[in-house]
PDB file of C-alpha atoms in Angstrom:
ATOM      1  CA  UNK A   1      -0.018   0.035   0.221  1.00 50.00           C
ATOM      2  CA  UNK A   2       1.122   3.477  -1.069  1.00 54.00           C
ATOM      3  CA  UNK A   3       1.020   6.257   1.183  1.00 51.00           C
ATOM      4  CA  UNK A   4      -0.228   9.192  -0.399  1.00 51.00           C
ATOM      5  CA  UNK A   5       1.842  11.532  -1.360  1.00 50.00           C
ATOM      6  CA  UNK A   6       1.551  14.689   1.415  1.00 40.00           C
ATOM      7  CA  UNK A   7       1.534  11.592   3.849  1.00 40.00           C
ATOM      8  CA  UNK A   8       5.120  11.220   3.147  1.00 47.00           C
ATOM      9  CA  UNK A   9       6.194  14.633   3.856  1.00 46.00           C
ATOM     10  CA  UNK A  10       4.391  14.961   7.161  1.00 45.00           C
ATOM     11  CA  UNK A  11       5.402  11.997   8.577  1.00 45.00           C
ATOM     12  CA  UNK A  12       9.453  12.151   8.107  1.00 47.00           C
ATOM     13  CA  UNK A  13       8.647  15.934   9.590  1.00 43.00           C
ATOM     14  CA  UNK A  14       6.619  15.424  12.294  1.00 42.00           C
ATOM     15  CA  UNK A  15       9.646  12.759  13.781  1.00 42.00           C
ATOM     16  CA  UNK A  16      11.938  15.353  13.266  1.00 40.00           C
ATOM     17  CA  UNK A  17      10.232  17.820  15.408  1.00 38.00           C
ATOM     18  CA  UNK A  18      10.102  14.865  18.028  1.00 40.00           C
ATOM     19  CA  UNK A  19      13.437  14.577  18.168  1.00 39.00           C
ATOM     20  CA  UNK A  20      13.648  18.247  18.465  1.00 38.00           C
ATOM     21  CA  UNK A  21      11.504  18.777  21.083  1.00 44.00           C
ATOM     22  CA  UNK A  22      13.581  16.003  23.343  1.00 50.00           C
ATOM     23  CA  UNK A  23      16.854  17.348  22.110  1.00 54.00           C
ATOM     24  CA  UNK A  24      15.594  21.262  23.560  1.00 73.00           C
ATOM     25  CA  UNK A  25      15.358  19.494  26.947  1.00 82.00           C
ATOM     26  CA  UNK A  26      18.022  21.097  29.242  1.00 88.00           C
ATOM     27  CA  UNK A  27      20.358  17.948  30.316  1.00 90.00           C
ATOM     28  CA  UNK A  28      20.192  18.205  34.027  1.00 94.00           C
ATOM     29  CA  UNK A  29      21.353  14.802  34.809  1.00 94.00           C
ATOM     30  CA  UNK A  30      24.396  15.145  36.976  1.00 94.00           C
ATOM     31  CA  UNK A  31      25.740  17.210  40.208  1.00 96.00           C
ATOM     32  CA  UNK A  32      25.107  21.139  39.944  1.00 97.00           C
ATOM     33  CA  UNK A  33      26.551  23.473  42.721  1.00 97.00           C
ATOM     34  CA  UNK A  34      25.306  26.388  44.085  1.00 95.00           C
ATOM     35  CA  UNK A  35      27.636  29.750  45.404  1.00 93.00           C
ATOM     36  CA  UNK A  36      26.659  30.172  49.184  1.00 94.00           C
ATOM     37  CA  UNK A  37      23.455  31.390  49.846  1.00 91.00           C
ATOM     38  CA  UNK A  38      22.545  33.463  53.446  1.00 92.00           C
ATOM     39  CA  UNK A  39      19.996  31.673  55.680  1.00 91.00           C
ATOM     40  CA  UNK A  40      18.289  34.474  57.527  1.00 85.00           C
ATOM     41  CA  UNK A  41      15.741  31.745  59.786  1.00 86.00           C
ATOM     42  CA  UNK A  42      18.564  29.455  62.057  1.00 90.00           C
ATOM     43  CA  UNK A  43      17.138  30.895  65.265  1.00 86.00           C
ATOM     44  CA  UNK A  44      20.587  29.379  66.800  1.00 83.00           C
ATOM     45  CA  UNK A  45      22.942  31.925  64.839  1.00 87.00           C
ATOM     46  CA  UNK A  46      23.371  35.359  63.993  1.00 87.00           C
ATOM     47  CA  UNK A  47      24.668  34.716  60.816  1.00 89.00           C
ATOM     48  CA  UNK A  48      24.694  31.593  58.389  1.00 92.00           C
ATOM     49  CA  UNK A  49      25.237  30.418  54.691  1.00 94.00           C
ATOM     50  CA  UNK A  50      24.481  27.302  52.944  1.00 95.00           C
ATOM     51  CA  UNK A  51      26.336  25.966  49.879  1.00 96.00           C
ATOM     52  CA  UNK A  52      23.698  23.737  48.162  1.00 95.00           C
ATOM     53  CA  UNK A  53      24.322  20.901  45.852  1.00 96.00           C
ATOM     54  CA  UNK A  54      21.074  19.492  43.357  1.00 97.00           C
ATOM     55  CA  UNK A  55      22.234  15.633  41.894  1.00 97.00           C
ATOM     56  CA  UNK A  56      19.461  14.728  38.672  1.00 96.00           C
ATOM     57  CA  UNK A  57      19.678  10.914  38.279  1.00 95.00           C
ATOM     58  CA  UNK A  58      17.124   9.235  35.577  1.00 91.00           C
ATOM     59  CA  UNK A  59      15.725   5.612  35.800  1.00 79.00           C
ATOM     60  CA  UNK A  60      14.817   5.999  32.234  1.00 75.00           C
ATOM     61  CA  UNK A  61      16.343   6.087  28.729  1.00 72.00           C
ATOM     62  CA  UNK A  62      14.523   8.917  27.529  1.00 73.00           C
ATOM     63  CA  UNK A  63      15.914  10.882  30.923  1.00 79.00           C
ATOM     64  CA  UNK A  64      12.822  12.684  31.823  1.00 86.00           C
ATOM     65  CA  UNK A  65      12.426  11.664  35.323  1.00 91.00           C
ATOM     66  CA  UNK A  66      14.174  10.402  38.261  1.00 94.00           C
ATOM     67  CA  UNK A  67      15.800  10.516  41.676  1.00 96.00           C
ATOM     68  CA  UNK A  68      16.827  14.129  42.851  1.00 97.00           C
ATOM     69  CA  UNK A  69      19.244  13.980  46.111  1.00 97.00           C
ATOM     70  CA  UNK A  70      19.479  18.345  47.704  1.00 97.00           C
ATOM     71  CA  UNK A  71      22.816  18.646  50.164  1.00 97.00           C
ATOM     72  CA  UNK A  72      23.389  21.656  52.038  1.00 96.00           C
ATOM     73  CA  UNK A  73      26.573  22.538  53.570  1.00 95.00           C
ATOM     74  CA  UNK A  74      25.760  24.783  56.433  1.00 94.00           C
ATOM     75  CA  UNK A  75      28.455  27.409  58.266  1.00 91.00           C
ATOM     76  CA  UNK A  76      26.738  28.964  61.387  1.00 90.00           C
ATOM     77  CA  UNK A  77      28.358  31.590  63.705  1.00 86.00           C
ATOM     78  CA  UNK A  78      26.965  33.051  66.766  1.00 82.00           C
ATOM     79  CA  UNK A  79      28.969  35.100  69.437  1.00 76.00           C
ATOM     80  CA  UNK A  80      28.991  34.036  73.174  1.00 68.00           C
ATOM     81  CA  UNK A  81      29.991  35.650  76.223  1.00 60.00           C
ATOM     82  CA  UNK A  82      32.990  34.522  77.937  1.00 55.00           C
ATOM     83  CA  UNK A  83      32.650  32.950  81.212  1.00 51.00           C
ATOM     84  CA  UNK A  84      36.141  31.865  82.120  1.00 48.00           C
ATOM     85  CA  UNK A  85      38.210  34.285  80.216  1.00 47.00           C
ATOM     86  CA  UNK A  86      41.014  36.379  82.063  1.00 43.00           C
ATOM     87  CA  UNK A  87      40.374  39.224  79.346  1.00 43.00           C
ATOM     88  CA  UNK A  88      36.779  38.483  79.791  1.00 51.00           C
ATOM     89  CA  UNK A  89      35.877  38.797  76.287  1.00 55.00           C
ATOM     90  CA  UNK A  90      33.303  37.663  74.074  1.00 57.00           C
ATOM     91  CA  UNK A  91      34.087  34.859  71.461  1.00 65.00           C
ATOM     92  CA  UNK A  92      32.268  33.461  68.412  1.00 73.00           C
ATOM     93  CA  UNK A  93      31.670  29.788  67.504  1.00 77.00           C
ATOM     94  CA  UNK A  94      31.645  28.833  64.066  1.00 82.00           C
ATOM     95  CA  UNK A  95      29.234  25.093  63.351  1.00 87.00           C
ATOM     96  CA  UNK A  96      29.730  23.078  60.404  1.00 88.00           C
ATOM     97  CA  UNK A  97      26.836  21.079  59.619  1.00 93.00           C
ATOM     98  CA  UNK A  98      25.234  18.985  56.326  1.00 95.00           C
ATOM     99  CA  UNK A  99      21.385  18.240  55.168  1.00 97.00           C
ATOM    100  CA  UNK A 100      20.242  16.164  52.557  1.00 98.00           C
ATOM    101  CA  UNK A 101      16.753  15.090  51.281  1.00 98.00           C
ATOM    102  CA  UNK A 102      15.563  13.232  48.556  1.00 97.00           C
ATOM    103  CA  UNK A 103      12.851  12.708  45.976  1.00 97.00           C
ATOM    104  CA  UNK A 104      11.571  12.626  42.630  1.00 96.00           C
ATOM    105  CA  UNK A 105      11.949  15.203  39.272  1.00 95.00           C
ATOM    106  CA  UNK A 106      10.533  14.979  36.215  1.00 94.00           C
ATOM    107  CA  UNK A 107      10.383  17.974  33.148  1.00 93.00           C
ATOM    108  CA  UNK A 108       6.845  19.528  33.469  1.00 91.00           C
ATOM    109  CA  UNK A 109       4.792  18.568  30.541  1.00 85.00           C
ATOM    110  CA  UNK A 110       3.993  22.134  28.974  1.00 81.00           C
ATOM    111  CA  UNK A 111       7.203  23.428  29.416  1.00 84.00           C
ATOM    112  CA  UNK A 112      10.475  21.330  29.212  1.00 83.00           C
ATOM    113  CA  UNK A 113      12.539  24.276  30.841  1.00 91.00           C
ATOM    114  CA  UNK A 114      11.239  23.957  33.561  1.00 95.00           C
ATOM    115  CA  UNK A 115      11.274  20.508  36.566  1.00 96.00           C
ATOM    116  CA  UNK A 116       8.734  19.714  39.336  1.00 96.00           C
ATOM    117  CA  UNK A 117      10.309  18.029  41.931  1.00 96.00           C
ATOM    118  CA  UNK A 118       8.643  16.018  44.830  1.00 96.00           C
ATOM    119  CA  UNK A 119      11.200  15.814  47.925  1.00 97.00           C
ATOM    120  CA  UNK A 120      10.260  13.294  50.646  1.00 96.00           C
ATOM    121  CA  UNK A 121      10.605  15.067  53.864  1.00 94.00           C
ATOM    122  CA  UNK A 122      10.926  11.651  55.730  1.00 95.00           C
ATOM    123  CA  UNK A 123      14.378  11.596  53.802  1.00 97.00           C
ATOM    124  CA  UNK A 124      15.454  14.777  55.320  1.00 97.00           C
ATOM    125  CA  UNK A 125      18.416  14.227  57.539  1.00 97.00           C
ATOM    126  CA  UNK A 126      20.599  16.936  59.357  1.00 96.00           C
ATOM    127  CA  UNK A 127      24.301  16.372  60.649  1.00 94.00           C
ATOM    128  CA  UNK A 128      26.049  18.717  63.287  1.00 90.00           C
ATOM    129  CA  UNK A 129      29.397  17.162  64.068  1.00 79.00           C
ATOM    130  CA  UNK A 130      30.023  18.324  67.816  1.00 78.00           C
ATOM    131  CA  UNK A 131      33.562  17.525  67.380  1.00 75.00           C
ATOM    132  CA  UNK A 132      34.370  19.968  64.978  1.00 67.00           C
ATOM    133  CA  UNK A 133      33.629  23.548  65.844  1.00 71.00           C
ATOM    134  CA  UNK A 134      35.904  26.457  65.534  1.00 72.00           C
ATOM    135  CA  UNK A 135      36.175  29.478  68.650  1.00 68.00           C
ATOM    136  CA  UNK A 136      37.403  32.538  67.643  1.00 68.00           C
ATOM    137  CA  UNK A 137      38.759  34.742  70.360  1.00 60.00           C
ATOM    138  CA  UNK A 138      40.021  38.344  69.666  1.00 55.00           C
ATOM    139  CA  UNK A 139      43.435  38.555  71.655  1.00 43.00           C
ATOM    140  CA  UNK A 140      45.119  41.982  72.561  1.00 44.00           C
ATOM    141  CA  UNK A 141      45.978  42.443  68.903  1.00 47.00           C
ATOM    142  CA  UNK A 142      42.532  42.244  68.048  1.00 51.00           C
ATOM    143  CA  UNK A 143      43.542  39.329  65.602  1.00 50.00           C
ATOM    144  CA  UNK A 144      41.334  36.121  64.995  1.00 51.00           C
ATOM    145  CA  UNK A 145      42.645  32.878  66.686  1.00 52.00           C
ATOM    146  CA  UNK A 146      40.563  29.914  65.645  1.00 51.00           C
ATOM    147  CA  UNK A 147      40.875  26.702  67.573  1.00 54.00           C
ATOM    148  CA  UNK A 148      39.193  23.278  67.774  1.00 50.00           C
ATOM    149  CA  UNK A 149      36.910  22.392  70.775  1.00 58.00           C
ATOM    150  CA  UNK A 150      33.442  20.595  70.867  1.00 63.00           C
ATOM    151  CA  UNK A 151      30.342  21.335  71.871  1.00 65.00           C
ATOM    152  CA  UNK A 152      28.184  19.505  74.526  1.00 70.00           C
ATOM    153  CA  UNK A 153      25.714  16.831  73.799  1.00 74.00           C
ATOM    154  CA  UNK A 154      22.865  19.299  74.652  1.00 75.00           C
ATOM    155  CA  UNK A 155      24.449  21.892  72.765  1.00 78.00           C
ATOM    156  CA  UNK A 156      25.100  19.762  69.532  1.00 81.00           C
ATOM    157  CA  UNK A 157      21.408  18.774  69.854  1.00 84.00           C
ATOM    158  CA  UNK A 158      20.219  22.379  70.051  1.00 86.00           C
ATOM    159  CA  UNK A 159      22.145  23.352  67.127  1.00 88.00           C
ATOM    160  CA  UNK A 160      20.889  20.253  65.142  1.00 91.00           C
ATOM    161  CA  UNK A 161      16.813  21.025  66.142  1.00 92.00           C
ATOM    162  CA  UNK A 162      17.492  24.578  64.895  1.00 92.00           C
ATOM    163  CA  UNK A 163      19.278  23.667  61.331  1.00 94.00           C
ATOM    164  CA  UNK A 164      16.433  21.240  61.033  1.00 95.00           C
ATOM    165  CA  UNK A 165      13.777  23.522  61.451  1.00 93.00           C
ATOM    166  CA  UNK A 166      15.526  26.066  58.800  1.00 93.00           C
ATOM    167  CA  UNK A 167      16.815  23.371  56.230  1.00 94.00           C
ATOM    168  CA  UNK A 168      13.112  22.068  56.434  1.00 93.00           C
ATOM    169  CA  UNK A 169      11.442  25.472  55.592  1.00 91.00           C
ATOM    170  CA  UNK A 170      14.314  25.583  52.328  1.00 90.00           C
ATOM    171  CA  UNK A 171      13.567  22.526  51.177  1.00 93.00           C
ATOM    172  CA  UNK A 172      10.312  22.424  51.016  1.00 87.00           C
ATOM    173  CA  UNK A 173      10.025  25.398  48.894  1.00 84.00           C
ATOM    174  CA  UNK A 174      11.815  23.650  46.305  1.00 90.00           C
ATOM    175  CA  UNK A 175       8.740  22.189  43.997  1.00 94.00           C
ATOM    176  CA  UNK A 176       9.738  23.747  40.821  1.00 95.00           C
ATOM    177  CA  UNK A 177      13.084  24.998  39.398  1.00 96.00           C
ATOM    178  CA  UNK A 178      11.913  27.183  36.290  1.00 95.00           C
ATOM    179  CA  UNK A 179      13.772  28.725  32.863  1.00 95.00           C
ATOM    180  CA  UNK A 180      16.109  26.028  32.990  1.00 96.00           C
ATOM    181  CA  UNK A 181      19.312  26.448  30.691  1.00 95.00           C
ATOM    182  CA  UNK A 182      22.853  24.847  30.666  1.00 95.00           C
ATOM    183  CA  UNK A 183      25.598  25.916  28.590  1.00 93.00           C
ATOM    184  CA  UNK A 184      29.119  24.638  28.932  1.00 93.00           C
ATOM    185  CA  UNK A 185      28.754  23.442  32.473  1.00 94.00           C
ATOM    186  CA  UNK A 186      26.849  26.189  33.806  1.00 96.00           C
ATOM    187  CA  UNK A 187      22.645  25.904  34.493  1.00 96.00           C
ATOM    188  CA  UNK A 188      20.803  29.103  35.079  1.00 96.00           C
ATOM    189  CA  UNK A 189      17.347  28.845  36.332  1.00 95.00           C
ATOM    190  CA  UNK A 190      14.892  30.495  38.600  1.00 95.00           C
ATOM    191  CA  UNK A 191      13.367  29.326  41.260  1.00 92.00           C
ATOM    192  CA  UNK A 192      10.734  31.316  43.210  1.00 87.00           C
ATOM    193  CA  UNK A 193      11.437  34.562  40.917  1.00 87.00           C
ATOM    194  CA  UNK A 194      14.823  34.408  41.803  1.00 90.00           C
ATOM    195  CA  UNK A 195      17.909  34.006  39.732  1.00 94.00           C
ATOM    196  CA  UNK A 196      20.271  31.169  40.223  1.00 93.00           C
ATOM    197  CA  UNK A 197      23.615  30.224  38.671  1.00 95.00           C
ATOM    198  CA  UNK A 198      25.006  26.458  39.548  1.00 96.00           C
ATOM    199  CA  UNK A 199      28.185  24.824  38.157  1.00 96.00           C
ATOM    200  CA  UNK A 200      28.440  21.292  36.658  1.00 95.00           C
ATOM    201  CA  UNK A 201      30.235  19.276  39.761  1.00 90.00           C
ATOM    202  CA  UNK A 202      30.130  15.848  37.603  1.00 64.00           C
TER     203      UNK A 202
END
């Protein structure tokens, strides 16, 4: 059976359009790291920032959806009044923590430059290392001299509680990444009307 002439012209064209549509999707598979972002809502800290990484993996050949892992390395600072210092000067404690959450991602059906995220709250894990705390103290000259010390279990638990609350609020806002463009290992995108730039890590 011979196809009508107009069909022989339309079918290859529609196939080309389909292939073009798939190839126009930004290639997000891999790990992307953002620049440090200030965090305002960690109650235990006067100043804090987080460096976020987003990892996309796929479980189908078309790379239309898969697992997403979002992690953050958090640096938080809090001034503390000295109670047993010969100089009777306040010092600052710096705490490092990590937060990780996993979920699913997929391209939005109506706009393939947008990705929809569904994060699983039960996977959120926050870790504060009680033995990796840095104290800084002004010693006569006004210079900062860091030294390593450790938090008590109670204090570490308070930091973990505060950071967990803050990161929960942050992560649960990540339900969509819009206007994604990838070029030369750089991803530009928009999250809640704010522009972000991430670099491909691997």
